mmCIF file of C-alpha atoms in Angstrom:
data_model
loop_
_atom_site.group_PDB
_atom_site.id
_atom_site.type_symbol
_atom_site.label_atom_id
_atom_site.label_comp_id
_atom_site.label_asym_id
_atom_site.label_seq_id
_atom_site.Cartn_x
_atom_site.Cartn_y
_atom_site.Cartn_z
ATOM 1 C CA MET A 61 -7.725 34.608 38.605
ATOM 2 C CA LYS A 62 -5.223 31.820 39.230
ATOM 3 C CA ASN A 63 -6.805 29.644 36.555
ATOM 4 C CA ARG A 64 -6.745 32.477 34.038
ATOM 5 C CA SER A 65 -3.116 33.177 34.852
ATOM 6 C CA PHE A 66 -2.264 29.516 34.431
ATOM 7 C CA LEU A 67 -4.068 29.344 31.053
ATOM 8 C CA THR A 68 -2.267 32.512 29.904
ATOM 9 C CA LYS A 69 1.074 30.822 30.564
ATOM 10 C CA VAL A 70 0.169 27.389 29.170
ATOM 11 C CA CYS A 71 -1.627 28.399 25.934
ATOM 12 C CA PRO A 72 1.382 29.946 24.233
ATOM 13 C CA PHE A 73 3.432 26.868 25.100
ATOM 14 C CA LEU A 74 0.780 24.507 23.720
ATOM 15 C CA SER A 75 0.459 26.629 20.605
ATOM 16 C CA HIS A 76 4.234 26.597 20.043
ATOM 17 C CA PHE A 77 4.340 22.806 20.652
ATOM 18 C CA PHE A 78 1.628 22.013 18.113
ATOM 19 C CA LYS A 79 3.261 24.327 15.532
ATOM 20 C CA LYS A 80 6.516 22.474 16.006
ATOM 21 C CA LEU A 81 4.720 19.096 15.722
ATOM 22 C CA LEU A 82 2.947 20.159 12.560
ATOM 23 C CA ASN A 83 6.207 21.371 11.034
ATOM 24 C CA PHE A 84 7.873 18.087 11.932
ATOM 25 C CA VAL A 85 5.162 16.001 10.264
ATOM 26 C CA THR A 86 5.194 18.262 7.157
ATOM 27 C CA MET A 87 8.983 18.123 6.908
ATOM 28 C CA ARG A 88 8.948 14.304 7.382
ATOM 29 C CA ARG A 89 6.517 13.910 4.528
ATOM 30 C CA LEU A 90 8.455 16.270 2.319
ATOM 31 C CA LEU A 91 11.746 14.384 3.098
ATOM 32 C CA THR A 92 10.050 11.080 2.299
ATOM 33 C CA ARG A 93 8.820 12.465 -0.992
ATOM 34 C CA ILE A 94 12.324 13.668 -1.904
ATOM 35 C CA ILE A 95 13.764 10.209 -1.031
ATOM 36 C CA ASN A 96 11.023 8.629 -3.210
ATOM 37 C CA ARG A 97 12.027 10.779 -6.163
ATOM 38 C CA VAL A 98 15.788 10.284 -5.700
ATOM 39 C CA LEU A 99 15.530 6.496 -5.469
ATOM 40 C CA LEU A 100 13.087 6.365 -8.367
ATOM 41 C CA GLY A 101 15.377 8.418 -10.610
ATOM 42 C CA GLU A 102 18.434 6.401 -9.713
ATOM 43 C CA GLN A 103 17.848 3.387 -11.990
ATOM 44 C CA PHE A 104 14.425 4.093 -13.527
ATOM 45 C CA LYS A 105 15.685 5.010 -16.993
ATOM 46 C CA ALA A 106 17.914 1.981 -17.179
ATOM 47 C CA THR A 107 15.004 -0.232 -16.105
ATOM 48 C CA MET A 108 12.716 1.167 -18.768
ATOM 49 C CA ILE A 109 15.290 0.749 -21.526
ATOM 50 C CA GLY A 110 16.173 -2.829 -20.510
ATOM 51 C CA ALA A 111 12.503 -3.874 -20.391
ATOM 52 C CA GLU A 112 11.263 -2.078 -23.514
ATOM 53 C CA ALA A 113 11.261 -5.167 -25.755
ATOM 54 C CA GLU A 114 9.614 -7.255 -23.101
ATOM 55 C CA ILE A 115 6.755 -4.736 -22.683
ATOM 56 C CA HIS A 116 5.943 -4.637 -26.408
ATOM 57 C CA THR A 117 6.021 -8.405 -26.840
ATOM 58 C CA GLU A 118 4.265 -9.563 -23.742
ATOM 59 C CA GLY A 119 1.156 -7.410 -23.864
ATOM 60 C CA ARG A 120 -0.916 -5.942 -21.059
ATOM 61 C CA ARG A 121 -0.327 -7.107 -17.553
ATOM 62 C CA LYS A 122 -1.765 -6.679 -14.027
ATOM 63 C CA LEU A 123 0.390 -5.997 -10.990
ATOM 64 C CA VAL A 124 -0.524 -7.112 -7.471
ATOM 65 C CA VAL A 125 1.639 -5.579 -4.679
ATOM 66 C CA GLY A 126 1.879 -6.845 -1.113
ATOM 67 C CA LEU A 127 2.987 -3.793 0.874
ATOM 68 C CA GLY A 128 5.048 -4.268 4.057
ATOM 69 C CA ASN A 129 8.505 -3.811 5.558
ATOM 70 C CA SER A 130 11.182 -5.994 4.095
ATOM 71 C CA GLY A 131 12.707 -8.186 6.747
ATOM 72 C CA MET A 132 9.672 -7.776 9.055
ATOM 73 C CA GLU A 133 7.377 -10.374 7.517
ATOM 74 C CA GLY A 134 4.798 -11.662 9.986
ATOM 75 C CA THR A 135 4.052 -8.286 11.553
ATOM 76 C CA ARG A 136 0.687 -6.568 11.231
ATOM 77 C CA HIS A 137 2.157 -3.854 9.037
ATOM 78 C CA SER A 138 3.361 -6.525 6.549
ATOM 79 C CA VAL A 139 0.020 -8.400 6.303
ATOM 80 C CA GLY A 140 -0.093 -7.342 2.651
ATOM 81 C CA MET A 141 2.957 -9.587 2.109
ATOM 82 C CA ALA A 142 1.224 -12.447 3.848
ATOM 83 C CA VAL A 143 -1.779 -12.133 1.536
ATOM 84 C CA LEU A 144 0.472 -12.171 -1.501
ATOM 85 C CA GLY A 145 2.245 -15.273 -0.200
ATOM 86 C CA ALA A 146 -1.124 -16.928 0.226
ATOM 87 C CA LEU A 147 -2.122 -15.902 -3.328
ATOM 88 C CA ALA A 148 1.102 -17.370 -4.756
ATOM 89 C CA ALA A 149 0.447 -20.648 -2.847
ATOM 90 C CA ARG A 150 -3.107 -20.842 -4.160
ATOM 91 C CA LEU A 151 -1.811 -20.371 -7.695
ATOM 92 C CA GLY A 152 0.837 -23.043 -7.209
ATOM 93 C CA VAL A 153 3.739 -20.692 -7.839
ATOM 94 C CA ALA A 154 5.042 -20.094 -4.290
ATOM 95 C CA ASN A 155 8.430 -21.609 -5.262
ATOM 96 C CA ARG A 156 8.919 -19.116 -8.118
ATOM 97 C CA TRP A 157 9.715 -15.938 -6.111
ATOM 98 C CA HIS A 158 12.953 -14.415 -7.398
ATOM 99 C CA GLY A 159 14.761 -11.134 -6.653
ATOM 100 C CA ASP A 160 14.688 -8.464 -9.303
ATOM 101 C CA ARG A 161 17.279 -5.745 -8.540
ATOM 102 C CA HIS A 162 15.822 -3.455 -11.191
ATOM 103 C CA VAL A 163 12.570 -3.127 -9.260
ATOM 104 C CA SER A 164 14.062 -3.553 -5.760
ATOM 105 C CA GLY A 165 11.766 -6.407 -4.948
ATOM 106 C CA GLU A 166 10.771 -10.031 -5.382
ATOM 107 C CA VAL A 167 8.524 -10.947 -8.255
ATOM 108 C CA ILE A 168 6.574 -13.822 -9.761
ATOM 109 C CA LEU A 169 5.197 -13.750 -13.352
ATOM 110 C CA THR A 170 2.079 -15.918 -13.617
ATOM 111 C CA GLU A 171 -1.494 -16.043 -14.986
ATOM 112 C CA VAL A 172 -4.815 -15.785 -13.351
ATOM 113 C CA GLN A 173 -7.634 -17.005 -15.607
ATOM 114 C CA GLN A 174 -5.642 -16.130 -18.744
ATOM 115 C CA ALA A 175 -4.723 -12.687 -17.411
ATOM 116 C CA ARG A 176 -0.955 -12.013 -17.205
ATOM 117 C CA VAL A 177 -0.143 -11.039 -13.606
ATOM 118 C CA VAL A 178 2.986 -9.882 -11.843
ATOM 119 C CA LEU A 179 3.170 -10.422 -8.109
ATOM 120 C CA LEU A 180 5.538 -8.036 -6.287
ATOM 121 C CA ARG A 181 6.887 -7.869 -2.734
ATOM 122 C CA PRO A 182 9.007 -4.707 -2.434
ATOM 123 C CA ARG A 183 12.341 -5.039 -0.612
ATOM 124 C CA LEU A 184 12.247 -1.364 0.387
ATOM 125 C CA LEU A 185 10.842 -0.017 3.612
ATOM 126 C CA MET A 186 7.141 0.797 3.625
ATOM 127 C CA ASN A 187 7.622 4.586 3.408
ATOM 128 C CA VAL A 188 9.473 4.344 0.069
ATOM 129 C CA SER A 189 7.849 1.178 -1.311
ATOM 130 C CA GLY A 190 6.258 3.200 -4.073
ATOM 131 C CA VAL A 191 9.733 3.339 -5.775
ATOM 132 C CA SER A 192 9.640 -0.442 -6.189
ATOM 133 C CA VAL A 193 6.008 -0.351 -7.462
ATOM 134 C CA ALA A 194 6.809 2.396 -10.009
ATOM 135 C CA ARG A 195 9.822 0.569 -11.272
ATOM 136 C CA ALA A 196 7.835 -2.682 -11.658
ATOM 137 C CA ALA A 197 5.092 -0.844 -13.457
ATOM 138 C CA GLY A 198 7.588 0.658 -15.827
ATOM 139 C CA LYS A 199 9.462 -2.582 -16.491
ATOM 140 C CA TYR A 200 6.406 -4.745 -17.015
ATOM 141 C CA GLY A 201 4.299 -2.228 -18.823
ATOM 142 C CA VAL A 202 1.492 -1.985 -16.198
ATOM 143 C CA LYS A 203 -0.882 0.934 -16.122
ATOM 144 C CA PRO A 204 -1.683 2.500 -12.713
ATOM 145 C CA GLU A 205 -5.346 1.384 -12.867
ATOM 146 C CA ASP A 206 -4.062 -2.229 -13.330
ATOM 147 C CA ILE A 207 -2.032 -2.104 -10.103
ATOM 148 C CA LEU A 208 -3.755 -3.626 -7.061
ATOM 149 C CA LEU A 209 -2.228 -2.687 -3.740
ATOM 150 C CA VAL A 210 -2.696 -4.985 -0.745
ATOM 151 C CA HIS A 211 -2.055 -3.339 2.661
ATOM 152 C CA ASP A 212 -3.008 -3.254 6.332
ATOM 153 C CA GLU A 213 -5.835 -1.033 7.577
ATOM 154 C CA LEU A 214 -5.950 0.345 11.107
ATOM 155 C CA ASP A 215 -9.556 1.540 10.815
ATOM 156 C CA LYS A 216 -10.882 -1.949 10.215
ATOM 157 C CA PRO A 217 -10.815 -4.709 12.840
ATOM 158 C CA LEU A 218 -8.961 -7.939 12.170
ATOM 159 C CA GLY A 219 -11.475 -10.154 10.328
ATOM 160 C CA LYS A 220 -12.637 -7.507 7.873
ATOM 161 C CA ILE A 221 -11.308 -6.753 4.416
ATOM 162 C CA ALA A 222 -12.434 -4.214 1.830
ATOM 163 C CA ILE A 223 -11.755 -3.047 -1.737
ATOM 164 C CA LYS A 224 -11.150 0.660 -2.162
ATOM 165 C CA HIS A 225 -11.304 2.043 -5.696
ATOM 166 C CA GLY A 226 -8.605 4.655 -5.763
ATOM 167 C CA GLY A 227 -8.605 7.919 -3.747
ATOM 168 C CA SER A 228 -6.423 9.265 -1.016
ATOM 169 C CA ALA A 229 -3.862 7.243 0.991
ATOM 170 C CA ARG A 230 -5.917 7.888 4.177
ATOM 171 C CA GLY A 231 -2.735 8.075 6.295
ATOM 172 C CA HIS A 232 -1.061 4.884 5.001
ATOM 173 C CA ASN A 233 2.597 5.717 4.262
ATOM 174 C CA GLY A 234 3.090 2.826 1.798
ATOM 175 C CA VAL A 235 0.082 3.881 -0.248
ATOM 176 C CA ARG A 236 1.138 7.520 -0.076
ATOM 177 C CA SER A 237 4.562 6.557 -1.477
ATOM 178 C CA CYS A 238 2.864 4.706 -4.332
ATOM 179 C CA VAL A 239 0.660 7.662 -5.117
ATOM 180 C CA ASP A 240 3.638 9.996 -5.074
ATOM 181 C CA CYS A 241 5.810 7.786 -7.303
ATOM 182 C CA LEU A 242 3.134 6.874 -9.784
ATOM 183 C CA GLN A 243 1.791 10.472 -9.677
ATOM 184 C CA THR A 244 -1.844 9.241 -9.572
ATOM 185 C CA ASP A 245 -4.187 7.705 -7.026
ATOM 186 C CA VAL A 246 -6.340 5.527 -9.315
ATOM 187 C CA MET A 247 -4.846 2.283 -7.954
ATOM 188 C CA PRO A 248 -7.440 -0.061 -6.409
ATOM 189 C CA ARG A 249 -6.540 -1.396 -2.967
ATOM 190 C CA LEU A 250 -7.372 -4.445 -0.924
ATOM 191 C CA ARG A 251 -7.405 -3.204 2.691
ATOM 192 C CA VAL A 252 -6.880 -5.874 5.347
ATOM 193 C CA GLY A 253 -8.056 -4.896 8.820
ATOM 194 C CA ILE A 254 -5.555 -5.142 11.693
ATOM 195 C CA GLY A 255 -7.495 -2.992 14.175
ATOM 196 C CA ARG A 256 -6.258 -0.143 16.328
ATOM 197 C CA PRO A 257 -4.133 -0.707 19.487
ATOM 198 C CA SER A 258 -5.819 -1.022 22.828
ATOM 199 C CA GLY A 259 -4.775 0.639 26.102
ATOM 200 C CA LYS A 260 -1.586 2.648 26.015
ATOM 201 C CA THR A 261 0.032 0.784 23.145
ATOM 202 C CA SER A 262 1.257 3.227 20.477
ATOM 203 C CA VAL A 263 0.175 2.815 16.851
ATOM 204 C CA GLU A 264 3.811 2.339 15.799
ATOM 205 C CA ARG A 265 4.376 -0.474 18.312
ATOM 206 C CA HIS A 266 1.040 -2.035 17.391
ATOM 207 C CA VAL A 267 1.627 -2.236 13.652
ATOM 208 C CA LEU A 268 5.160 -3.576 14.070
ATOM 209 C CA SER A 269 4.030 -6.322 16.468
ATOM 210 C CA ARG A 270 3.096 -9.896 15.529
ATOM 211 C CA PHE A 271 -0.337 -11.416 15.719
ATOM 212 C CA THR A 272 -1.229 -13.355 18.886
ATOM 213 C CA ALA A 273 -2.080 -17.054 18.758
ATOM 214 C CA GLU A 274 -5.829 -16.247 18.834
ATOM 215 C CA GLU A 275 -5.440 -13.676 16.085
ATOM 216 C CA GLN A 276 -3.544 -16.162 13.937
ATOM 217 C CA LYS A 277 -6.699 -18.312 13.769
ATOM 218 C CA VAL A 278 -8.671 -15.306 12.461
ATOM 219 C CA LEU A 279 -5.821 -14.405 10.109
ATOM 220 C CA GLU A 280 -5.951 -17.769 8.422
ATOM 221 C CA ALA A 281 -9.540 -17.200 7.459
ATOM 222 C CA VAL A 282 -8.715 -13.599 6.374
ATOM 223 C CA LEU A 283 -5.999 -14.873 4.028
ATOM 224 C CA VAL A 284 -8.399 -17.274 2.369
ATOM 225 C CA GLN A 285 -11.057 -14.595 1.887
ATOM 226 C CA SER A 286 -8.435 -12.124 0.659
ATOM 227 C CA VAL A 287 -7.106 -14.496 -1.948
ATOM 228 C CA ASP A 288 -10.710 -15.227 -3.114
ATOM 229 C CA LEU A 289 -11.338 -11.576 -3.516
ATOM 230 C CA LEU A 290 -8.072 -10.905 -5.283
ATOM 231 C CA ILE A 291 -8.706 -13.614 -7.848
ATOM 232 C CA SER A 292 -12.190 -12.241 -8.409
ATOM 233 C CA GLN A 293 -10.817 -8.732 -8.903
ATOM 234 C CA LEU A 294 -8.138 -9.851 -11.262
ATOM 235 C CA SER A 295 -10.574 -11.821 -13.437
ATOM 236 C CA GLN A 296 -12.925 -8.817 -13.619
ATOM 237 C CA GLN A 297 -10.355 -6.041 -13.962
ATOM 238 C CA ASP A 298 -10.298 -5.913 -17.728
ATOM 239 C CA ALA A 299 -13.980 -4.850 -17.821
ATOM 240 C CA GLN A 300 -13.476 -2.434 -14.944
ATOM 241 C CA SER A 301 -10.422 -0.796 -16.529
ATOM 242 C CA ALA A 302 -12.234 -0.298 -19.792
ATOM 243 C CA SER A 303 -15.156 1.494 -18.134
ATOM 244 C CA SER A 304 -13.240 3.437 -15.436
ATOM 245 C CA PRO A 305 -12.558 7.153 -15.976
ATOM 246 C CA ALA A 306 -8.880 8.118 -16.012
ATOM 247 C CA GLY A 307 -7.217 10.831 -14.027
ATOM 248 C CA GLY A 308 -6.233 10.437 -10.378
ATOM 249 C CA ARG A 309 -8.368 12.215 -7.787
ATOM 250 C CA ARG A 310 -11.013 13.102 -10.372
ATOM 251 C CA ALA A 311 -11.442 9.445 -11.095
ATOM 252 C CA ALA A 312 -11.847 8.695 -7.431
ATOM 253 C CA GLN A 313 -14.589 11.256 -7.225
ATOM 254 C CA HIS A 314 -16.481 9.583 -10.083
ATOM 255 C CA ARG A 315 -16.236 6.297 -8.139
ATOM 256 C CA LYS A 316 -17.158 7.727 -4.784
ATOM 257 C CA GLN A 317 -20.463 5.851 -4.480
ATOM 258 C CA LYS A 318 -18.736 2.475 -4.957
ATOM 259 C CA GLU A 319 -15.509 3.340 -3.066
ATOM 260 C CA ASP A 320 -15.770 0.603 -0.470
ATOM 261 C CA SER A 321 -17.186 -2.954 -0.683
ATOM 262 C CA THR A 322 -16.607 -4.799 2.576
ATOM 263 C CA VAL A 323 -16.318 -8.496 3.121
ATOM 264 C CA VAL A 324 -17.005 -9.620 6.700
ATOM 265 C CA ILE A 325 -15.604 -12.906 7.847
#
């Protein structure tokens, strides 16, 4: 009887708590979406007008984006930026990063096996980084299917990377922002494993922490493998884009069987 009485008192409290938590998460996502749209609309038209001539004269381009938090380079959550830095170094253009206020990020214009490529490191926080990606896509005339997002992945241990061909954001706020701002989810992604926290460490604290000395050794190999895979993807992307079905989540369903290809280091 005592147990039943206790449960009778606790259950309504737990129900109320989880409803509040659900409402908080929903409102947070809604607020982030609103911020995305406000920031995107702020200078987007001016960016498009200023870049119109460049788009028509330069031809088709690819865009590679290293997602992370500006000012927090070196953390697990910004491993996408580390991969992009390694790619720029491999291509011999690491000294060509320059700020572009129209896209709220740092960019490099280069070539990978005769393909025109824009490298982008957003200067915005992860949750609204899609604003920078959408502006860059508009300025440089890049189609969503030609945008390759590089980001951290909690569900893969450090030492594993994978290509995901479109689909949902799977809980990643940076990818969610990109999907919201570009209004499609066809963008391929290079997911770089960072593993989940151990013990009582929270996910937030884990992703914002830096790699240990031992993890740095693994990370060096990961960066090499990631750059190899990126260059391979960029050189093959023309054929993939021509054969890929268009249309957001529907496109992802068509590619479900080949959604993940994992490279183990």
